[in-house]
CSV table of C-alpha atoms and ligand atoms in Angstrom, one decimal:
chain,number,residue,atom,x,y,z
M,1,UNK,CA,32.9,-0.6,-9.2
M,2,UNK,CA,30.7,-1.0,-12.0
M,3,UNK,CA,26.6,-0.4,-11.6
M,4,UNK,CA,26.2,-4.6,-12.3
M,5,UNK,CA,29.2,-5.6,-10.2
M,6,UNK,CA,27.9,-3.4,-7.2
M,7,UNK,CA,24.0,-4.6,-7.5
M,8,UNK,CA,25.3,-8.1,-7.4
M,9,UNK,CA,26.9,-7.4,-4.0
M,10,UNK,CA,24.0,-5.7,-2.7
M,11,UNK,CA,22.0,-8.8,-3.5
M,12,UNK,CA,24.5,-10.6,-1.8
M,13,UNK,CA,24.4,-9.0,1.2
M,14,UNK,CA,20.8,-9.3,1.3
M,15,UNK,CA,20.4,-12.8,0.2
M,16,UNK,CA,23.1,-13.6,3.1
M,17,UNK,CA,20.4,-12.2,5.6
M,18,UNK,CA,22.2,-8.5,5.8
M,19,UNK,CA,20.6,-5.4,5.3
M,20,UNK,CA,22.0,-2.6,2.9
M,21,UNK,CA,22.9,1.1,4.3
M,22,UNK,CA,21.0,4.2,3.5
M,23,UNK,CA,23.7,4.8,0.9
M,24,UNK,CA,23.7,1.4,-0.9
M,25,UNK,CA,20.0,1.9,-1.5
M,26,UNK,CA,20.6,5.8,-3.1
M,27,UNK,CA,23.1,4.1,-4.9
M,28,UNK,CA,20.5,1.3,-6.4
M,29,UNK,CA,17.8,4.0,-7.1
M,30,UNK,CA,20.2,5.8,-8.7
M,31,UNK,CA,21.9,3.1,-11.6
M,32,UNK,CA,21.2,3.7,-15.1
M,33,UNK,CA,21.7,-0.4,-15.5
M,34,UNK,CA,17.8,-1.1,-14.8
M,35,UNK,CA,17.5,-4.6,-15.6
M,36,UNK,CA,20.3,-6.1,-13.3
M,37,UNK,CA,18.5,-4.3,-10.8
M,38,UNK,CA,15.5,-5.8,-12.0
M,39,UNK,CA,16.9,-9.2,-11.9
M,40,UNK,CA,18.6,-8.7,-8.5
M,41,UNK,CA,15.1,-7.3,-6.8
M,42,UNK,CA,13.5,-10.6,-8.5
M,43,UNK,CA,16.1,-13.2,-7.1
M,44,UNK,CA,16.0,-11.4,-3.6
M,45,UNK,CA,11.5,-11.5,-3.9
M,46,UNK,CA,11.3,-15.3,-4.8
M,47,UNK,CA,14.1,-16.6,-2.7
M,48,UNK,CA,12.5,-15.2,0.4
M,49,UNK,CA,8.5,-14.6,-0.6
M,50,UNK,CA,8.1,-17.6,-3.4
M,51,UNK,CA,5.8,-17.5,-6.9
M,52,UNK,CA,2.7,-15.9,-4.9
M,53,UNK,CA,1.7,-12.8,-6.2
M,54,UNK,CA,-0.8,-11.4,-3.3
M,55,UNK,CA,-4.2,-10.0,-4.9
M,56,UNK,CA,-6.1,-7.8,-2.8
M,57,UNK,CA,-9.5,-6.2,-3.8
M,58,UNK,CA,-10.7,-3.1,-1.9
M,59,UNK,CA,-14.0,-1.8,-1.4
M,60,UNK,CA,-14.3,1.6,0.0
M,61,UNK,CA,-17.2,1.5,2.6
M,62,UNK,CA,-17.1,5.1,3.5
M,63,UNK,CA,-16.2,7.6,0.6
M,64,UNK,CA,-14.9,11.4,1.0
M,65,UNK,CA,-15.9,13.8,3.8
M,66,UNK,CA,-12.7,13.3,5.6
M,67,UNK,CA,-11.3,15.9,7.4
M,68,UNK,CA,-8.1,15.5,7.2
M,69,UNK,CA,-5.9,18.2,4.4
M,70,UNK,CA,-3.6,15.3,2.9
M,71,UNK,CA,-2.7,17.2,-0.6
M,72,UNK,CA,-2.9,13.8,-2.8
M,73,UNK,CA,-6.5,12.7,-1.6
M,74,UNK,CA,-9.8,13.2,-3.4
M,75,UNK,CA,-11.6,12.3,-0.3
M,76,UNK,CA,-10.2,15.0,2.5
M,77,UNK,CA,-13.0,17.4,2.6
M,78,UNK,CA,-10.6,20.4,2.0
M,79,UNK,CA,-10.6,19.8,-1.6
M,80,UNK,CA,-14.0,20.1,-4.0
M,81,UNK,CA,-13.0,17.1,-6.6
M,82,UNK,CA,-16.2,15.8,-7.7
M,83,UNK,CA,-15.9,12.3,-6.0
M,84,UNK,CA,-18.8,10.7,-5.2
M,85,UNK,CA,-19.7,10.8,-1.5
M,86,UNK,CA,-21.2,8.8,0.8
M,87,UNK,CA,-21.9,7.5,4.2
M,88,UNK,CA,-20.3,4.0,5.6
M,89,UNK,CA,-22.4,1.4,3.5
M,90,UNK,CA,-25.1,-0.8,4.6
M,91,UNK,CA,-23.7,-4.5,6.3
M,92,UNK,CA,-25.0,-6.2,3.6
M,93,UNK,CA,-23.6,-3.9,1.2
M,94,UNK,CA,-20.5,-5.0,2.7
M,95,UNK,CA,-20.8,-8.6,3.1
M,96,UNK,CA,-22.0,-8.7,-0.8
M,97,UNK,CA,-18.3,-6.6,-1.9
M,98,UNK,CA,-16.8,-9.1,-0.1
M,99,UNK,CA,-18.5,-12.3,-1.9
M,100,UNK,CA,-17.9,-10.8,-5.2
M,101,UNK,CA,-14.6,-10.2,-4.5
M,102,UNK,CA,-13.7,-13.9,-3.5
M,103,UNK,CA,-16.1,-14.8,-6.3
M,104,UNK,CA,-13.4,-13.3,-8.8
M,105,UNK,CA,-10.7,-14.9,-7.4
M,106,UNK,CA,-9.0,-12.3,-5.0
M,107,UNK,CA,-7.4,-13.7,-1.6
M,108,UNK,CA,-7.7,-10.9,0.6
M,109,UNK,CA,-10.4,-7.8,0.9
M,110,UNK,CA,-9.7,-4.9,2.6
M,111,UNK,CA,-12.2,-2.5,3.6
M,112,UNK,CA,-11.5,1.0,3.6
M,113,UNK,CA,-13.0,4.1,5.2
M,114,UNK,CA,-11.9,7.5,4.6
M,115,UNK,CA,-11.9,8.8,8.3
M,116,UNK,CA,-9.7,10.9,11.0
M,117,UNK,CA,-11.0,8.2,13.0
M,118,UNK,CA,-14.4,6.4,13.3
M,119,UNK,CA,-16.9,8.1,15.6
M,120,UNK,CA,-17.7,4.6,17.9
M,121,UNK,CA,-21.4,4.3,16.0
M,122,UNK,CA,-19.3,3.5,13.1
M,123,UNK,CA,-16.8,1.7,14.6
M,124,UNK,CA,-19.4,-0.8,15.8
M,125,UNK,CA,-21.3,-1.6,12.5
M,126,UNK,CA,-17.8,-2.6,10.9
M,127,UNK,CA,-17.5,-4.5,13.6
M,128,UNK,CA,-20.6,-5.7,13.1
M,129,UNK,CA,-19.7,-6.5,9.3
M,130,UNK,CA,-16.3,-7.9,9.9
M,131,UNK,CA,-17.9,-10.8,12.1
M,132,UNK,CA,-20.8,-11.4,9.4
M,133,UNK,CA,-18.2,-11.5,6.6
M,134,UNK,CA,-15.7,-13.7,8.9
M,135,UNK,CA,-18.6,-16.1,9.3
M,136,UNK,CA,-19.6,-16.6,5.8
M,137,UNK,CA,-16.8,-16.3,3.4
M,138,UNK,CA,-13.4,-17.8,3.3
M,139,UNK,CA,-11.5,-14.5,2.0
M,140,UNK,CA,-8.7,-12.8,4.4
M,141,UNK,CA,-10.4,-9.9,5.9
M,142,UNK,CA,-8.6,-6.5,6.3
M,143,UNK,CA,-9.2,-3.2,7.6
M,144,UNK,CA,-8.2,0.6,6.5
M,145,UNK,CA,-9.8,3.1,9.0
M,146,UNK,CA,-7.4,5.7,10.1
M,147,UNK,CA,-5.8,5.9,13.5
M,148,UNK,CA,-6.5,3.2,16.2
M,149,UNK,CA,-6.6,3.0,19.4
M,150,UNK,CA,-5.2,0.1,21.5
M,151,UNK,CA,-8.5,-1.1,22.4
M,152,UNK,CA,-9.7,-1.0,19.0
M,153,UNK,CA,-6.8,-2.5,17.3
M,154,UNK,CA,-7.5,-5.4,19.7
M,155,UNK,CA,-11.1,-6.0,18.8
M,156,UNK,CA,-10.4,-6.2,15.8
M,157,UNK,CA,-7.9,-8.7,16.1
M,158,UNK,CA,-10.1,-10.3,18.2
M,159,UNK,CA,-13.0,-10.4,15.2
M,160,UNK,CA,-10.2,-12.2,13.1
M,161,UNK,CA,-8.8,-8.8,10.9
M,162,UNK,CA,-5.8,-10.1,9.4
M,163,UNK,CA,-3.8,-6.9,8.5
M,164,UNK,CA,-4.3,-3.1,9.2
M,165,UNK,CA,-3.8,-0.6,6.9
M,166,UNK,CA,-2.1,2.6,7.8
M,167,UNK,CA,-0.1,4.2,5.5
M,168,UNK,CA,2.9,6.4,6.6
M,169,UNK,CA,2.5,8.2,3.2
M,170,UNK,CA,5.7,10.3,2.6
M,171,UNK,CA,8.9,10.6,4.0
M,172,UNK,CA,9.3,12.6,7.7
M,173,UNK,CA,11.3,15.3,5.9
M,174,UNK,CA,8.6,16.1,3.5
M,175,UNK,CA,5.6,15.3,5.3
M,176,UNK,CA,4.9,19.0,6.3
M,177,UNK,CA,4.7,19.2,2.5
M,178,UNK,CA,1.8,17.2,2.2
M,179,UNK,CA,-0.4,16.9,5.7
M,180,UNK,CA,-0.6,20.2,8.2
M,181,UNK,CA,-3.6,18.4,9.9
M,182,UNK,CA,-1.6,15.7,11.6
M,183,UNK,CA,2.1,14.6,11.9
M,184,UNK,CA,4.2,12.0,10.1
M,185,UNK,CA,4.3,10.3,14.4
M,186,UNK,CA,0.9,10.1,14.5
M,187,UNK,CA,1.4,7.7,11.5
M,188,UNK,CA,3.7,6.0,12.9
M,189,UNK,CA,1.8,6.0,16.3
M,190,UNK,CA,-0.9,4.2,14.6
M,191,UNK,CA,1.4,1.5,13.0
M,192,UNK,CA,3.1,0.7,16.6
M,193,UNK,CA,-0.5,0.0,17.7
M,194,UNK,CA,-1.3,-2.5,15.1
M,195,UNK,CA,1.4,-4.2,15.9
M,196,UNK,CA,1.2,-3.9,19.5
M,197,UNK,CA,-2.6,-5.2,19.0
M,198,UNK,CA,-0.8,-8.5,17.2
M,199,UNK,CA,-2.5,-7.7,13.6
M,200,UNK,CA,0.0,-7.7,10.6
M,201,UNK,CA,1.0,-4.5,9.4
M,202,UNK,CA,0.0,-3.0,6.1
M,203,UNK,CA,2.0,0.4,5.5
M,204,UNK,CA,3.4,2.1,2.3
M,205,UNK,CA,3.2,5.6,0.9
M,206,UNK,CA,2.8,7.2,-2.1
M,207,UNK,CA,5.8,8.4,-4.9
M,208,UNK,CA,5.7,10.6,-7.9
M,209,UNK,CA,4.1,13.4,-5.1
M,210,UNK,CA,7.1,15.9,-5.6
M,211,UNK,CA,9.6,13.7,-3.3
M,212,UNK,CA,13.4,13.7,-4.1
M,213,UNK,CA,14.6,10.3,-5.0
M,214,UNK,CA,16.4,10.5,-1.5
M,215,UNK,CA,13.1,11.4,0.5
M,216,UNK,CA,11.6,7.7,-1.3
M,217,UNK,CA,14.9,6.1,0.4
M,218,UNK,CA,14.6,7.7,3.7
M,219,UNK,CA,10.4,6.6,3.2
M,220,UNK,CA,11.1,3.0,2.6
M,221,UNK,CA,13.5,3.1,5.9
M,222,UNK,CA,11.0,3.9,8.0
M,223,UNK,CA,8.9,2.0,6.9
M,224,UNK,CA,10.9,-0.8,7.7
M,225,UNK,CA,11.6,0.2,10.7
M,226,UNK,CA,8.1,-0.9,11.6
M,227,UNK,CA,8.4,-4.2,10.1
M,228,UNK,CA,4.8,-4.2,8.3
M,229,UNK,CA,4.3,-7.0,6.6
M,230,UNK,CA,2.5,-5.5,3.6
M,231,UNK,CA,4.0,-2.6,1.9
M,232,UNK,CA,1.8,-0.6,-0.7
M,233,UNK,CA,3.2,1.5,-3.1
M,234,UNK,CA,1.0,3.8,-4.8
M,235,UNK,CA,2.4,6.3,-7.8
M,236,UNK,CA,0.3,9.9,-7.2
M,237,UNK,CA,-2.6,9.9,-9.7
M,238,UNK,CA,-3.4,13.7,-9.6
M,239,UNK,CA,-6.4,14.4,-9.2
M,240,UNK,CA,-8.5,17.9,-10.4
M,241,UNK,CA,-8.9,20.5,-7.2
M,242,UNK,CA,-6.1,18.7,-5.5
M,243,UNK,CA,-2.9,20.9,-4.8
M,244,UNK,CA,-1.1,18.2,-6.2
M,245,UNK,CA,-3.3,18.2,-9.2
M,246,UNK,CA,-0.7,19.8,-11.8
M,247,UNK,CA,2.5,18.2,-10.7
M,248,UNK,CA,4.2,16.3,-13.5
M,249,UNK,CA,3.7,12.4,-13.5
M,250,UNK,CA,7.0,10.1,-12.3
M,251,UNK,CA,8.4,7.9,-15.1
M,252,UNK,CA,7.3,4.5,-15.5
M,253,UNK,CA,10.6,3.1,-15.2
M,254,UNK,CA,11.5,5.3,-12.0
M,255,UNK,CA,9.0,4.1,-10.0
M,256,UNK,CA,10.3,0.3,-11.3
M,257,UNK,CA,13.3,1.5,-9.9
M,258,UNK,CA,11.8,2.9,-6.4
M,259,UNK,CA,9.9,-0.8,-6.1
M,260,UNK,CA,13.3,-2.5,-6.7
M,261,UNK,CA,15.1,-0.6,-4.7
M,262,UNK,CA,12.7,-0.8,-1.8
M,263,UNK,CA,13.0,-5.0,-2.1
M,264,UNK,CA,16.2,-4.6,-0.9
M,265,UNK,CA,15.2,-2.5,2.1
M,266,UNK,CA,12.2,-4.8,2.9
M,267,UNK,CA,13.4,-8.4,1.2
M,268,UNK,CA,10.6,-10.3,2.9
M,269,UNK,CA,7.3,-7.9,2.9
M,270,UNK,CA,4.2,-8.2,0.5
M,271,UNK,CA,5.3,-4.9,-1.4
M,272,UNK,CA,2.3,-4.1,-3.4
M,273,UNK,CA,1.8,-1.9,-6.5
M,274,UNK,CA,-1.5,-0.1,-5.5
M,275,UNK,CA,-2.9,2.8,-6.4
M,276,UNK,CA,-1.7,4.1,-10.4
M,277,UNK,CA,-0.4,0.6,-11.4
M,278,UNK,CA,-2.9,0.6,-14.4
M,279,UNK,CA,-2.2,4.7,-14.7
M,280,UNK,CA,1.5,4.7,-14.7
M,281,UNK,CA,2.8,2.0,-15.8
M,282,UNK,CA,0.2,0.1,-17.9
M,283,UNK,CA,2.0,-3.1,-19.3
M,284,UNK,CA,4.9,-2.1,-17.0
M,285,UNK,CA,3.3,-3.7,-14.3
M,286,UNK,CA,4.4,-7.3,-15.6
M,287,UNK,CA,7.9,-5.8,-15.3
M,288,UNK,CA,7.2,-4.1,-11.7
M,289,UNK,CA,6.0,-8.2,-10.9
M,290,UNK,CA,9.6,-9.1,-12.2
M,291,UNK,CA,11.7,-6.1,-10.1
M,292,UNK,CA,10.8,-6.9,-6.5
M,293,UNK,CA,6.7,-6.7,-6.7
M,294,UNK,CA,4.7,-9.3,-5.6
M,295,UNK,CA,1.1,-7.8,-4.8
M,296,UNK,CA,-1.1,-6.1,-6.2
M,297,UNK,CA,-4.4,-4.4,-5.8
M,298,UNK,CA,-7.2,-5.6,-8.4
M,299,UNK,CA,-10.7,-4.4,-9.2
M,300,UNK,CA,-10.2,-1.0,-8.8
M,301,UNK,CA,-9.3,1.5,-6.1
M,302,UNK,CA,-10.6,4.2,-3.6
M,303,UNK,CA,-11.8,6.7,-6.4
M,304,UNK,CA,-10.5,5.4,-9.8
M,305,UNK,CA,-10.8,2.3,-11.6
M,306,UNK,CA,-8.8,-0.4,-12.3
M,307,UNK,CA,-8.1,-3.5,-14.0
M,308,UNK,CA,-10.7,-6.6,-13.6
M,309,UNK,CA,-9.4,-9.7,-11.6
M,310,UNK,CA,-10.0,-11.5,-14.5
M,311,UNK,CA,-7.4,-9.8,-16.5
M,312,UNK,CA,-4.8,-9.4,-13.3
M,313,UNK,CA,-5.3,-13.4,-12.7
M,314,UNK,CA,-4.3,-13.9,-16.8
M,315,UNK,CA,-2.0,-11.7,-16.2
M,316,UNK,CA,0.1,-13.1,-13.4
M,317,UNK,CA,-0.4,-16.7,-14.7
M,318,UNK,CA,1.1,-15.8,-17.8
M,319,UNK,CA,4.3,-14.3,-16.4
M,320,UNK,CA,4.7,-17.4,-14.8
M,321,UNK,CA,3.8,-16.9,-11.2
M,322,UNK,CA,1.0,-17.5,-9.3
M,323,UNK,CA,-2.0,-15.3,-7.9
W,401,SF4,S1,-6.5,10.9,6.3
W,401,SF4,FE1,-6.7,9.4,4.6
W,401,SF4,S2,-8.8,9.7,3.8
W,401,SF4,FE2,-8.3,11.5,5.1
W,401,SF4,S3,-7.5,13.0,3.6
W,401,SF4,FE3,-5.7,11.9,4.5
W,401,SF4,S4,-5.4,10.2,3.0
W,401,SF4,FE4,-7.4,11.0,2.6
């Protein structure tokens, strides 16, 4: 069977509201014939998701000091790399992030704190700025805060969160390669709450962090196992006093690949270039939009940069689809 001839029928099969096997999708990750994949990953996103491209600014209300030991993050406190710190930011702090966001045209704003888990104090004044934010502002509002509790999960759902954010990070088989403070389950503990709470599900990993391109398939299984109905996909920026800081980047076009491939897997989630969009792939990231993609993070993230919304917006309009 030739590479075209058996992306086609993987489509297909998708498109006929199958699923593909563990196999089909090493199979798609590994074809040297990159834009019927492309093309395939693009049919299968707009026949199921539509023109919408999903823009999501973040804001990261509590920065570093987190004692977890995952190997790609500037913020776990095991690592000295020069971030700035601080504490969880002031509720109008937050309720001012969020206006500017929906001021430059994002639809969603997700607010993000680098903890284990929020001591209750903190837990509270989120709460606290969820509700003021819910009441002034039209924008989506969701949440990144580590692991949840049932109870939690519920009040938040209760306070109008849209979507949770809780990343499973890295395949099971080499998540011992990145975390030793917790377990790939407790992830996945987490992500069963949210659910179980009645948010939506927002849950990705990260590629390009030493992974075989099998370990990305088993990844994007599990994942949609869980049935989130966002998936990020970050591409490792290294970062300087990280022990991840001198692996070698992934190629641009392998991580297209990884995002096509993972359309297959997932044909009807958000699946979201995040973190190392502007990084990686730089103008790339029109392709990624046209190979399965159709989110993406603007504004900046956690502890780099970004592109302005103004740009992404021009950007997606120009491509012919719509933010
Ligand atoms: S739990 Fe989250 S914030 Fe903490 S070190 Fe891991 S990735 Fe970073």
């Amino acid at each position: 069977m030739t590479d075209s001839f058996f992306i086609r029928s993987c489509m297909e099969k998708v498109l006929a509201g199958g699923s593909i096997t563990f196999e089909d999708a090493e199979g798609l990750l590994g074809t040297h014939d990159i834009m019927t994949l492309a093309d395939c990953a693009n049919t299968i996103t707009r026949t199921f998701n539509g023109d919408t491209v999903d823009v999501e600014a973040l804001v990261n209300a509590k920065s570093g000091r987190c004692p977890e030991d995952c190997s790609f993050c500037a913020q776990s406190s095991f690592y000295d790399t020069g971030i700035k710190k601080y504490p969880l930011l002031s509720k109008e702090e937050l309720v001012k992030k969020a206006a500017r966001a929906k001021e430059a045209g994002a639809t969603s704003f997700c607010l993000v704190c680098a903890y284990r888990d929020p001591p209750e104090k903190d837990f509270q004044h989120i709460c606290e700025a969820i509700k003021e934010i819910r009441s002034k502002l039209d924008i989506e509002v969701n949440v990144s805060m580590g692991f949840m509790t049932l109870s939690r999960a519920r009040k938040l759902k209760e306070l109008g969160v849209k979507r949770y954010n809780h990343n499973l990070e890295a395949a099971e088989s080499y998540f011992s390669k990145i975390c030793n403070t917790h377990d790939f389950s407790e992830r996945v503990n987490t992500a069963k709450i949210v659910k179980e709470a009645g948010l939506q599900l927002c849950s990705g990993g990260i590629i390009g962090m030493g992974e075989s391109p099998r370990q990305r398939i088993e990844l994007a299984f599990s994942l949609a196992s869980l049935y989130p109905e966002e998936v990020p996909v970050n591409i490792l920026i290294t970062r300087e006093g990280t022990p991840l800081a001198s692996l070698n980047p992934i190629e641009p076009l392998e991580a297209i690949k990884t995002i096509a491939a993972w359309r297959f897997i997932m044909p009807r989630t958000i699946l979201k270039i995040a973190g190392g969009r502007e990084v990686h792939l730089k103008h790339n990231d029109r392709l990624a939009l046209k190979a399965g993609a159709n989110g993406i993070i603007t504004g900046g993230y956690l502890t780099t940069g970004g592109n302005t919304a103004n740009n992404d917006i021009a950007m997606i309009k120009e491509i012919g689809l719509k933010p």
